[in-house]
mmCIF file of C-alpha atoms and ligand atoms in Angstrom:
data_model
loop_
_atom_site.group_PDB
_atom_site.id
_atom_site.type_symbol
_atom_site.label_atom_id
_atom_site.label_comp_id
_atom_site.label_asym_id
_atom_site.label_seq_id
_atom_site.Cartn_x
_atom_site.Cartn_y
_atom_site.Cartn_z
ATOM 1 C CA MET A 479 -1.262 -67.368 -17.099
ATOM 2 C CA LEU A 480 -2.374 -64.452 -14.942
ATOM 3 C CA TYR A 481 -4.082 -65.745 -11.780
ATOM 4 C CA GLN A 482 -7.533 -64.404 -10.985
ATOM 5 C CA ALA A 483 -9.004 -65.354 -7.605
ATOM 6 C CA ASP A 484 -12.371 -67.121 -7.776
ATOM 7 C CA SER A 485 -15.064 -64.516 -7.006
ATOM 8 C CA SER A 486 -17.132 -67.194 -5.093
ATOM 9 C CA ARG A 487 -14.268 -68.083 -2.783
ATOM 10 C CA TYR A 488 -15.939 -66.921 0.456
ATOM 11 C CA GLN A 489 -19.211 -68.775 -0.151
ATOM 12 C CA ASN A 490 -18.475 -72.232 1.222
ATOM 13 C CA MET A 491 -15.862 -71.684 3.904
ATOM 14 C CA GLU A 492 -16.522 -71.109 7.550
ATOM 15 C CA TYR A 493 -14.422 -68.591 9.453
ATOM 16 C CA ARG A 494 -13.956 -69.139 13.147
ATOM 17 C CA ARG A 495 -12.777 -66.753 15.859
ATOM 18 C CA CYS A 496 -9.396 -67.680 17.132
ATOM 19 C CA GLY A 497 -9.809 -67.856 20.910
ATOM 20 C CA ARG A 498 -10.898 -64.462 22.300
ATOM 21 C CA SER A 499 -8.929 -62.499 19.721
ATOM 22 C CA GLY A 500 -10.180 -60.462 16.763
ATOM 23 C CA LEU A 501 -8.615 -62.881 14.293
ATOM 24 C CA LYS A 502 -10.832 -65.269 12.343
ATOM 25 C CA LEU A 503 -9.355 -68.330 10.648
ATOM 26 C CA PRO A 504 -10.812 -70.575 7.986
ATOM 27 C CA ALA A 505 -11.965 -73.964 9.390
ATOM 28 C CA VAL A 506 -9.458 -75.526 7.045
ATOM 29 C CA SER A 507 -5.923 -74.106 6.628
ATOM 30 C CA LEU A 508 -3.099 -75.288 4.407
ATOM 31 C CA GLY A 509 0.438 -76.126 5.589
ATOM 32 C CA LEU A 510 3.511 -76.016 3.414
ATOM 33 C CA TRP A 511 5.679 -78.447 5.307
ATOM 34 C CA HIS A 512 5.689 -81.059 2.504
ATOM 35 C CA ASN A 513 5.289 -80.548 -1.262
ATOM 36 C CA PHE A 514 6.487 -76.909 -1.417
ATOM 37 C CA GLY A 515 10.246 -77.284 -1.204
ATOM 38 C CA ASP A 516 12.792 -77.362 -4.101
ATOM 39 C CA THR A 517 12.500 -81.095 -4.526
ATOM 40 C CA THR A 518 8.825 -80.890 -5.640
ATOM 41 C CA LEU A 519 7.347 -79.272 -8.760
ATOM 42 C CA TYR A 520 6.881 -75.549 -8.533
ATOM 43 C CA ASP A 521 3.858 -75.694 -10.856
ATOM 44 C CA ASN A 522 2.099 -78.113 -8.582
ATOM 45 C CA ALA A 523 2.860 -75.990 -5.493
ATOM 46 C CA ARG A 524 1.389 -73.053 -7.338
ATOM 47 C CA LYS A 525 -1.766 -74.997 -8.263
ATOM 48 C CA LEU A 526 -2.218 -76.036 -4.651
ATOM 49 C CA ILE A 527 -2.068 -72.487 -3.370
ATOM 50 C CA HIS A 528 -4.523 -71.226 -6.080
ATOM 51 C CA CYS A 529 -6.867 -74.029 -5.398
ATOM 52 C CA ALA A 530 -6.809 -73.362 -1.634
ATOM 53 C CA PHE A 531 -7.383 -69.645 -1.924
ATOM 54 C CA ASP A 532 -10.087 -70.136 -4.498
ATOM 55 C CA ARG A 533 -11.974 -72.291 -1.967
ATOM 56 C CA GLY A 534 -11.731 -69.761 0.856
ATOM 57 C CA ILE A 535 -8.590 -71.069 2.510
ATOM 58 C CA THR A 536 -7.101 -67.757 3.602
ATOM 59 C CA HIS A 537 -4.509 -69.148 5.974
ATOM 60 C CA PHE A 538 -1.151 -70.548 4.931
ATOM 61 C CA ASP A 539 1.192 -72.036 7.475
ATOM 62 C CA LEU A 540 4.975 -72.061 7.020
ATOM 63 C CA ALA A 541 8.124 -72.249 9.130
ATOM 64 C CA ASN A 542 11.757 -71.209 8.586
ATOM 65 C CA ASN A 543 12.827 -74.825 8.072
ATOM 66 C CA TYR A 544 10.152 -76.113 5.653
ATOM 67 C CA GLY A 545 11.591 -77.467 2.415
ATOM 68 C CA PRO A 546 13.707 -79.380 1.642
ATOM 69 C CA PRO A 547 16.153 -77.671 1.721
ATOM 70 C CA PRO A 548 15.192 -75.605 4.769
ATOM 71 C CA GLY A 549 13.907 -72.205 3.724
ATOM 72 C CA SER A 550 12.843 -73.290 0.218
ATOM 73 C CA ALA A 551 9.139 -73.523 1.037
ATOM 74 C CA GLU A 552 9.186 -69.889 2.139
ATOM 75 C CA GLU A 553 11.112 -68.909 -1.011
ATOM 76 C CA ASN A 554 8.652 -70.731 -3.290
ATOM 77 C CA PHE A 555 5.687 -69.274 -1.429
ATOM 78 C CA GLY A 556 7.245 -65.843 -1.831
ATOM 79 C CA ARG A 557 7.537 -66.425 -5.561
ATOM 80 C CA ILE A 558 3.851 -67.485 -5.797
ATOM 81 C CA LEU A 559 2.858 -64.526 -3.711
ATOM 82 C CA SER A 560 4.660 -62.042 -5.838
ATOM 83 C CA ALA A 561 3.541 -63.656 -9.137
ATOM 84 C CA ASP A 562 -0.077 -64.243 -8.305
ATOM 85 C CA LEU A 563 -1.353 -63.354 -4.867
ATOM 86 C CA LYS A 564 0.028 -59.890 -4.275
ATOM 87 C CA PRO A 565 -3.267 -58.155 -4.949
ATOM 88 C CA TRP A 566 -4.878 -60.236 -2.194
ATOM 89 C CA ARG A 567 -2.260 -59.786 0.532
ATOM 90 C CA ASP A 568 -4.828 -58.228 2.860
ATOM 91 C CA GLU A 569 -7.039 -61.358 2.486
ATOM 92 C CA LEU A 570 -4.232 -63.713 3.606
ATOM 93 C CA ILE A 571 -3.079 -64.883 7.000
ATOM 94 C CA ILE A 572 0.503 -65.980 6.601
ATOM 95 C CA ALA A 573 2.265 -67.707 9.461
ATOM 96 C CA SER A 574 5.899 -68.625 10.034
ATOM 97 C CA LYS A 575 7.826 -70.167 12.932
ATOM 98 C CA ALA A 576 11.303 -70.582 14.435
ATOM 99 C CA GLY A 577 12.393 -73.071 17.022
ATOM 100 C CA TYR A 578 14.057 -76.023 15.245
ATOM 101 C CA THR A 579 17.541 -76.147 13.771
ATOM 102 C CA MET A 580 17.915 -73.666 10.933
ATOM 103 C CA TRP A 581 21.592 -72.698 10.671
ATOM 104 C CA PRO A 582 24.833 -73.875 12.236
ATOM 105 C CA GLY A 583 26.247 -72.555 15.501
ATOM 106 C CA PRO A 584 24.642 -71.598 18.760
ATOM 107 C CA TYR A 585 22.277 -68.931 17.304
ATOM 108 C CA GLY A 586 20.293 -70.995 14.777
ATOM 109 C CA ASP A 587 18.115 -73.163 16.939
ATOM 110 C CA TRP A 588 15.771 -73.249 19.983
ATOM 111 C CA GLY A 589 14.420 -70.099 21.645
ATOM 112 C CA SER A 590 16.920 -67.288 22.230
ATOM 113 C CA LYS A 591 16.049 -63.743 21.347
ATOM 114 C CA LYS A 592 19.090 -63.716 19.065
ATOM 115 C CA TYR A 593 17.708 -66.712 17.043
ATOM 116 C CA LEU A 594 14.040 -65.667 16.869
ATOM 117 C CA VAL A 595 14.752 -62.094 15.745
ATOM 118 C CA ALA A 596 17.299 -63.062 13.097
ATOM 119 C CA SER A 597 15.087 -65.954 11.846
ATOM 120 C CA LEU A 598 12.044 -63.833 11.336
ATOM 121 C CA ASP A 599 14.106 -61.291 9.399
ATOM 122 C CA GLN A 600 15.182 -64.134 7.154
ATOM 123 C CA SER A 601 11.732 -65.516 6.714
ATOM 124 C CA LEU A 602 10.411 -62.098 5.738
ATOM 125 C CA GLN A 603 13.155 -61.738 3.181
ATOM 126 C CA ARG A 604 12.554 -65.195 1.660
ATOM 127 C CA MET A 605 8.821 -64.464 1.334
ATOM 128 C CA GLY A 606 9.199 -60.850 0.240
ATOM 129 C CA LEU A 607 6.938 -59.703 3.072
ATOM 130 C CA GLU A 608 7.088 -56.768 5.433
ATOM 131 C CA TYR A 609 5.276 -58.666 8.169
ATOM 132 C CA VAL A 610 3.849 -62.080 8.876
ATOM 133 C CA ASP A 611 0.368 -62.343 10.333
ATOM 134 C CA ILE A 612 1.312 -64.941 12.918
ATOM 135 C CA PHE A 613 4.779 -65.784 14.284
ATOM 136 C CA TYR A 614 5.237 -68.868 16.385
ATOM 137 C CA HIS A 615 7.831 -70.261 18.658
ATOM 138 C CA HIS A 616 7.932 -73.674 17.136
ATOM 139 C CA ARG A 617 8.828 -75.831 20.178
ATOM 140 C CA PRO A 618 9.612 -75.249 23.849
ATOM 141 C CA ASP A 619 13.279 -74.654 24.733
ATOM 142 C CA PRO A 620 14.237 -76.284 28.076
ATOM 143 C CA ASP A 621 17.233 -73.988 28.576
ATOM 144 C CA THR A 622 16.265 -70.462 27.533
ATOM 145 C CA PRO A 623 14.208 -68.560 30.152
ATOM 146 C CA LEU A 624 10.615 -68.381 28.999
ATOM 147 C CA GLU A 625 10.715 -64.609 29.692
ATOM 148 C CA GLU A 626 13.419 -64.200 26.996
ATOM 149 C CA THR A 627 11.530 -66.204 24.368
ATOM 150 C CA MET A 628 8.252 -64.472 25.059
ATOM 151 C CA GLY A 629 10.036 -61.118 25.241
ATOM 152 C CA ALA A 630 11.376 -61.788 21.686
ATOM 153 C CA LEU A 631 7.829 -62.486 20.426
ATOM 154 C CA ASP A 632 6.560 -59.305 22.038
ATOM 155 C CA LEU A 633 9.465 -57.333 20.525
ATOM 156 C CA LEU A 634 8.712 -58.619 17.034
ATOM 157 C CA VAL A 635 5.084 -57.527 17.284
ATOM 158 C CA ARG A 636 6.153 -54.079 18.530
ATOM 159 C CA GLN A 637 8.580 -53.821 15.619
ATOM 160 C CA GLY A 638 5.711 -54.490 13.223
ATOM 161 C CA LYS A 639 7.201 -57.713 11.878
ATOM 162 C CA ALA A 640 4.413 -59.910 13.167
ATOM 163 C CA LEU A 641 0.754 -59.040 13.936
ATOM 164 C CA TYR A 642 -0.036 -61.941 16.276
ATOM 165 C CA VAL A 643 2.061 -64.537 18.109
ATOM 166 C CA GLY A 644 1.567 -68.229 18.795
ATOM 167 C CA LEU A 645 3.189 -71.263 20.384
ATOM 168 C CA SER A 646 3.547 -74.706 18.961
ATOM 169 C CA ASN A 647 4.186 -78.082 20.678
ATOM 170 C CA TYR A 648 4.121 -76.531 24.162
ATOM 171 C CA PRO A 649 2.687 -78.836 26.825
ATOM 172 C CA ALA A 650 -0.148 -77.428 28.963
ATOM 173 C CA ASP A 651 1.847 -76.281 32.021
ATOM 174 C CA ARG A 652 4.603 -74.516 29.946
ATOM 175 C CA ALA A 653 1.941 -73.007 27.692
ATOM 176 C CA ARG A 654 0.113 -71.581 30.687
ATOM 177 C CA GLN A 655 3.306 -69.928 31.991
ATOM 178 C CA ALA A 656 4.031 -68.498 28.536
ATOM 179 C CA PHE A 657 0.449 -67.164 28.141
ATOM 180 C CA GLU A 658 0.802 -65.312 31.511
ATOM 181 C CA ILE A 659 4.130 -63.722 30.514
ATOM 182 C CA LEU A 660 2.777 -62.665 27.135
ATOM 183 C CA HIS A 661 -0.327 -61.253 28.801
ATOM 184 C CA ARG A 662 1.823 -59.194 31.177
ATOM 185 C CA LEU A 663 3.865 -57.935 28.259
ATOM 186 C CA GLY A 664 0.690 -56.802 26.434
ATOM 187 C CA THR A 665 1.088 -59.139 23.478
ATOM 188 C CA PRO A 666 -1.463 -61.912 24.160
ATOM 189 C CA CYS A 667 -0.913 -65.298 22.607
ATOM 190 C CA VAL A 668 -3.668 -65.856 20.060
ATOM 191 C CA ILE A 669 -3.010 -69.404 19.021
ATOM 192 C CA HIS A 670 -1.484 -72.746 19.932
ATOM 193 C CA GLN A 671 -0.482 -75.256 17.223
ATOM 194 C CA PRO A 672 -0.450 -78.806 18.548
ATOM 195 C CA LYS A 673 -0.476 -82.201 16.741
ATOM 196 C CA TYR A 674 -4.009 -83.550 16.975
ATOM 197 C CA SER A 675 -5.863 -86.310 15.229
ATOM 198 C CA LEU A 676 -7.856 -89.513 15.816
ATOM 199 C CA PHE A 677 -4.472 -91.211 16.353
ATOM 200 C CA GLU A 678 -2.822 -88.475 18.417
ATOM 201 C CA ARG A 679 -4.916 -87.210 21.286
ATOM 202 C CA TRP A 680 -2.350 -85.766 23.770
ATOM 203 C CA VAL A 681 -4.146 -82.394 23.811
ATOM 204 C CA GLU A 682 -7.195 -83.955 25.546
ATOM 205 C CA PRO A 683 -8.112 -82.703 27.978
ATOM 206 C CA GLU A 684 -5.460 -80.559 29.684
ATOM 207 C CA LEU A 685 -4.158 -78.510 26.828
ATOM 208 C CA LEU A 686 -7.567 -77.770 25.382
ATOM 209 C CA ASP A 687 -8.876 -76.785 28.789
ATOM 210 C CA THR A 688 -5.880 -74.451 29.298
ATOM 211 C CA LEU A 689 -6.444 -72.795 25.917
ATOM 212 C CA GLU A 690 -10.102 -72.276 26.699
ATOM 213 C CA ASP A 691 -9.286 -70.800 30.157
ATOM 214 C CA HIS A 692 -6.835 -68.321 28.551
ATOM 215 C CA GLY A 693 -8.928 -67.486 25.511
ATOM 216 C CA VAL A 694 -6.287 -68.844 23.135
ATOM 217 C CA GLY A 695 -7.342 -70.479 19.830
ATOM 218 C CA SER A 696 -5.824 -73.674 18.349
ATOM 219 C CA ILE A 697 -4.948 -75.076 14.992
ATOM 220 C CA ALA A 698 -4.424 -78.864 14.816
ATOM 221 C CA PHE A 699 -1.462 -79.948 12.694
ATOM 222 C CA SER A 700 -1.309 -83.333 10.946
ATOM 223 C CA PRO A 701 -5.040 -83.972 11.463
ATOM 224 C CA LEU A 702 -4.844 -86.822 8.921
ATOM 225 C CA ALA A 703 -1.809 -88.350 10.614
ATOM 226 C CA GLY A 704 0.241 -87.505 7.542
ATOM 227 C CA GLY A 705 -2.201 -89.340 5.255
ATOM 228 C CA LEU A 706 -2.762 -92.420 7.330
ATOM 229 C CA LEU A 707 -6.273 -91.288 8.228
ATOM 230 C CA THR A 708 -7.393 -91.361 4.572
ATOM 231 C CA ASP A 709 -8.041 -94.033 1.999
ATOM 232 C CA ARG A 710 -4.459 -93.572 0.628
ATOM 233 C CA TYR A 711 -3.024 -96.732 2.258
ATOM 234 C CA LEU A 712 -5.979 -99.111 2.148
ATOM 235 C CA HIS A 713 -4.572 -101.147 -0.699
ATOM 236 C CA GLY A 714 -0.775 -100.880 -0.278
ATOM 237 C CA ILE A 715 1.608 -97.932 -0.453
ATOM 238 C CA PRO A 716 1.141 -95.807 -3.564
ATOM 239 C CA GLN A 717 4.357 -94.674 -5.244
ATOM 240 C CA ASP A 718 3.474 -90.997 -5.089
ATOM 241 C CA SER A 719 2.569 -91.080 -1.344
ATOM 242 C CA ARG A 720 4.420 -89.661 1.601
ATOM 243 C CA ALA A 721 5.074 -93.138 3.024
ATOM 244 C CA ALA A 722 6.892 -94.057 -0.231
ATOM 245 C CA SER A 723 8.866 -90.801 -0.368
ATOM 246 C CA GLY A 724 11.478 -91.713 2.186
ATOM 247 C CA SER A 725 10.027 -89.097 4.642
ATOM 248 C CA GLN A 726 11.122 -89.882 8.170
ATOM 249 C CA PHE A 727 7.694 -88.630 9.300
ATOM 250 C CA LEU A 728 5.652 -91.436 7.739
ATOM 251 C CA GLN A 729 7.613 -94.608 7.265
ATOM 252 C CA PRO A 730 6.251 -97.847 5.798
ATOM 253 C CA ASP A 731 6.853 -99.640 9.096
ATOM 254 C CA GLN A 732 4.379 -97.263 10.810
ATOM 255 C CA LEU A 733 1.646 -98.751 8.660
ATOM 256 C CA THR A 734 1.162 -101.758 10.871
ATOM 257 C CA ASP A 735 -1.604 -104.319 10.433
ATOM 258 C CA ALA A 736 -3.217 -103.127 13.696
ATOM 259 C CA LYS A 737 -3.210 -99.509 12.543
ATOM 260 C CA LEU A 738 -4.499 -100.334 9.096
ATOM 261 C CA GLU A 739 -7.317 -102.421 10.692
ATOM 262 C CA LYS A 740 -8.451 -99.338 12.631
ATOM 263 C CA VAL A 741 -8.188 -97.296 9.382
ATOM 264 C CA ARG A 742 -10.414 -99.858 7.627
ATOM 265 C CA GLN A 743 -13.035 -99.714 10.390
ATOM 266 C CA LEU A 744 -13.011 -95.925 10.447
ATOM 267 C CA ASN A 745 -13.238 -95.937 6.705
ATOM 268 C CA ALA A 746 -16.375 -98.108 6.861
ATOM 269 C CA LEU A 747 -17.953 -95.673 9.343
ATOM 270 C CA ALA A 748 -17.117 -92.738 7.127
ATOM 271 C CA GLN A 749 -18.839 -94.514 4.210
ATOM 272 C CA GLN A 750 -21.965 -94.991 6.356
ATOM 273 C CA ARG A 751 -21.895 -91.230 6.972
ATOM 274 C CA GLY A 752 -21.604 -90.677 3.235
ATOM 275 C CA GLN A 753 -18.175 -89.096 3.327
ATOM 276 C CA LYS A 754 -14.537 -89.965 2.869
ATOM 277 C CA LEU A 755 -12.409 -91.059 5.773
ATOM 278 C CA SER A 756 -10.236 -87.949 5.417
ATOM 279 C CA GLN A 757 -13.358 -85.832 5.725
ATOM 280 C CA MET A 758 -14.610 -87.682 8.810
ATOM 281 C CA ALA A 759 -11.136 -87.387 10.435
ATOM 282 C CA LEU A 760 -11.093 -83.618 9.918
ATOM 283 C CA ALA A 761 -14.726 -83.202 11.113
ATOM 284 C CA TRP A 762 -13.857 -85.196 14.230
ATOM 285 C CA VAL A 763 -11.008 -82.784 15.105
ATOM 286 C CA LEU A 764 -13.367 -79.861 14.689
ATOM 287 C CA ARG A 765 -16.200 -81.434 16.818
ATOM 288 C CA GLY A 766 -17.119 -79.519 19.925
ATOM 289 C CA ASP A 767 -15.697 -76.256 18.481
ATOM 290 C CA ARG A 768 -12.655 -76.270 20.716
ATOM 291 C CA VAL A 769 -10.234 -76.354 17.775
ATOM 292 C CA THR A 770 -10.329 -73.295 15.588
ATOM 293 C CA SER A 771 -8.871 -74.774 12.352
ATOM 294 C CA VAL A 772 -7.493 -78.001 10.942
ATOM 295 C CA LEU A 773 -4.133 -77.626 9.352
ATOM 296 C CA ILE A 774 -3.855 -80.048 6.472
ATOM 297 C CA GLY A 775 -1.101 -80.861 4.025
ATOM 298 C CA ALA A 776 -1.791 -81.685 0.399
ATOM 299 C CA SER A 777 0.055 -83.023 -2.611
ATOM 300 C CA LYS A 778 -2.982 -82.853 -4.985
ATOM 301 C CA THR A 779 -5.726 -80.220 -5.446
ATOM 302 C CA SER A 780 -8.336 -82.980 -4.993
ATOM 303 C CA GLN A 781 -7.173 -83.384 -1.456
ATOM 304 C CA ILE A 782 -7.882 -79.698 -0.741
ATOM 305 C CA GLU A 783 -11.274 -80.116 -2.308
ATOM 306 C CA ASP A 784 -11.939 -83.143 -0.129
ATOM 307 C CA ALA A 785 -11.040 -81.103 2.987
ATOM 308 C CA VAL A 786 -13.313 -78.185 2.135
ATOM 309 C CA GLY A 787 -16.109 -80.656 1.195
ATOM 310 C CA MET A 788 -15.989 -81.966 4.731
ATOM 311 C CA LEU A 789 -17.706 -78.823 5.949
ATOM 312 C CA ALA A 790 -21.027 -80.013 4.444
ATOM 313 C CA ASN A 791 -21.127 -82.962 6.929
ATOM 314 C CA ARG A 792 -19.387 -82.349 10.191
ATOM 315 C CA THR A 793 -21.749 -83.259 12.975
ATOM 316 C CA PHE A 794 -21.687 -86.614 14.766
ATOM 317 C CA SER A 795 -24.336 -88.490 16.618
ATOM 318 C CA SER A 796 -23.484 -89.752 20.088
ATOM 319 C CA ASP A 797 -23.599 -93.281 18.677
ATOM 320 C CA GLU A 798 -21.065 -92.390 16.014
ATOM 321 C CA ILE A 799 -18.745 -90.837 18.627
ATOM 322 C CA ALA A 800 -19.001 -93.982 20.778
ATOM 323 C CA HIS A 801 -18.362 -96.185 17.738
ATOM 324 C CA ILE A 802 -15.189 -94.219 16.968
ATOM 325 C CA GLU A 803 -14.015 -94.645 20.609
ATOM 326 C CA ARG A 804 -14.510 -98.433 20.300
ATOM 327 C CA ILE A 805 -12.465 -98.554 17.111
ATOM 328 C CA LEU A 806 -9.649 -96.507 18.637
ATOM 329 C CA MET A 807 -9.513 -98.611 21.888
HETATM 330 P P1 NDP B 1016 -1.971 -84.108 7.256
HETATM 331 O O1 NDP B 1016 -2.082 -85.043 8.456
HETATM 332 O O2 NDP B 1016 -3.135 -83.418 6.732
HETATM 333 O O3 NDP B 1016 -1.304 -85.024 6.075
HETATM 334 C C1 NDP B 1016 -1.266 -84.497 4.781
HETATM 335 C C2 NDP B 1016 -1.046 -85.581 3.779
HETATM 336 O O4 NDP B 1016 -2.119 -86.493 3.798
HETATM 337 C C3 NDP B 1016 -0.968 -85.085 2.333
HETATM 338 O O5 NDP B 1016 0.286 -84.654 2.008
HETATM 339 C C4 NDP B 1016 -1.445 -86.295 1.567
HETATM 340 O O6 NDP B 1016 -0.369 -87.209 1.480
HETATM 341 C C5 NDP B 1016 -2.493 -86.942 2.492
HETATM 342 N N1 NDP B 1016 -3.820 -86.498 2.159
HETATM 343 C C6 NDP B 1016 -4.356 -85.276 2.440
HETATM 344 N N2 NDP B 1016 -5.658 -85.235 2.020
HETATM 345 C C7 NDP B 1016 -5.936 -86.424 1.492
HETATM 346 C C8 NDP B 1016 -7.045 -87.007 0.886
HETATM 347 N N3 NDP B 1016 -8.243 -86.298 0.739
HETATM 348 N N4 NDP B 1016 -6.985 -88.273 0.388
HETATM 349 C C9 NDP B 1016 -5.836 -88.977 0.525
HETATM 350 N N5 NDP B 1016 -4.738 -88.492 1.086
HETATM 351 C C10 NDP B 1016 -4.795 -87.224 1.584
HETATM 352 O O7 NDP B 1016 -0.899 -82.977 7.593
HETATM 353 P P2 NDP B 1016 0.698 -82.773 7.499
HETATM 354 O O8 NDP B 1016 1.357 -83.865 8.294
HETATM 355 O O9 NDP B 1016 1.082 -82.619 6.068
HETATM 356 O O10 NDP B 1016 0.842 -81.442 8.272
HETATM 357 C C11 NDP B 1016 0.050 -80.371 7.830
HETATM 358 C C12 NDP B 1016 0.681 -79.059 8.250
HETATM 359 O O11 NDP B 1016 0.888 -78.952 9.639
HETATM 360 C C13 NDP B 1016 2.151 -78.876 7.764
HETATM 361 O O12 NDP B 1016 2.223 -78.538 6.396
HETATM 362 C C14 NDP B 1016 2.647 -77.797 8.633
HETATM 363 O O13 NDP B 1016 2.191 -76.552 8.193
HETATM 364 C C15 NDP B 1016 2.039 -78.171 9.981
HETATM 365 N N6 NDP B 1016 2.922 -78.954 10.825
HETATM 366 C C16 NDP B 1016 3.348 -78.315 11.958
HETATM 367 C C17 NDP B 1016 4.245 -78.990 12.779
HETATM 368 C C18 NDP B 1016 4.686 -78.303 14.037
HETATM 369 O O14 NDP B 1016 5.622 -78.753 14.710
HETATM 370 N N7 NDP B 1016 4.097 -77.168 14.406
HETATM 371 C C19 NDP B 1016 4.768 -80.332 12.509
HETATM 372 C C20 NDP B 1016 4.172 -80.917 11.315
HETATM 373 C C21 NDP B 1016 3.279 -80.242 10.550
HETATM 374 P P3 NDP B 1016 0.398 -87.569 0.134
HETATM 375 O O15 NDP B 1016 1.484 -86.591 0.120
HETATM 376 O O16 NDP B 1016 0.849 -88.951 0.350
HETATM 377 O O17 NDP B 1016 -0.547 -87.385 -0.987
#
């Protein structure tokens, strides 16, 4: 059936300025790391993208290696774009990344100019795009000079293959050096993508301070700790969940009694607030307005609806913040 975007899609989403750039991102963004590769149902992937865009999620986050197999999430997204979303290309912010292993040999990994330039060309081809809106270096490379990696990002913008550039997983000191190089080159870094959730707080306070000082926005990945910070695992491990899928990123042995006890207490607090735990977890990441957007994953459209529903209740009293700190201790 021919897709028609929902005409009310911009009514309930909030768009937030990314650092001191001109770019605005939705408070909730959708990542295609899981559930968009060739091992999942294409029709479900398509439904997820439609559902997200219909609810005002304009930002889709990919990387060269998302799948499995690597590259297939970009290919499937390219198919969905060309079949359904082409008329709305100018309403979309599409991101890709390179930095992890993508192809064999010395030029398919890390942060050389050779790798980044070739990888973005491949990503554009897989998605059928002329440019991506954001291109990230996916992780710091301890061996390649930062000047070379940042020079490659600058080049790709000048070639028109990316509009903005970002960094992911860079610790504060390395990020600061990279921002300064990019600033000198005339291609400012607009965004940093770190892992950040109630269970993963390494960005506090140094990285978030650094981003604020440099006017760089941020998008928090895995804000639900891969599903742990939801009601998904309160009564065992459902068969259709990430923890049951064999994913190395959320294994059953990570669901310890101690963790699940914290999840139960957080869930009780979320219920007192009249929302789901997943919604409270996302609202908590967005508190204080230092994070531009939360970057969720989803296997079901109801999960996207939950995330967007969070926006109706995202303020915390100081008692609630203190209560959360006690649970997390
Ligand atoms: P989340 O922490 O949001 O976890 C998503 C998973 O949580 C879903 O797949 C689903 O699990 C479960 N879930 C989501 N909403 C609900 C809900 N309302 N109720 C119950 N369960 C729910 O994020 P991800 O770990 O998936 O990462 C999100 C994105 O971040 C990625 O797609 C990618 O774009 C980016 N990322 C970036 C990285 C980087 O290095 N830069 C690394 C990792 C991710 P289930 O499948 O079990 O239903």
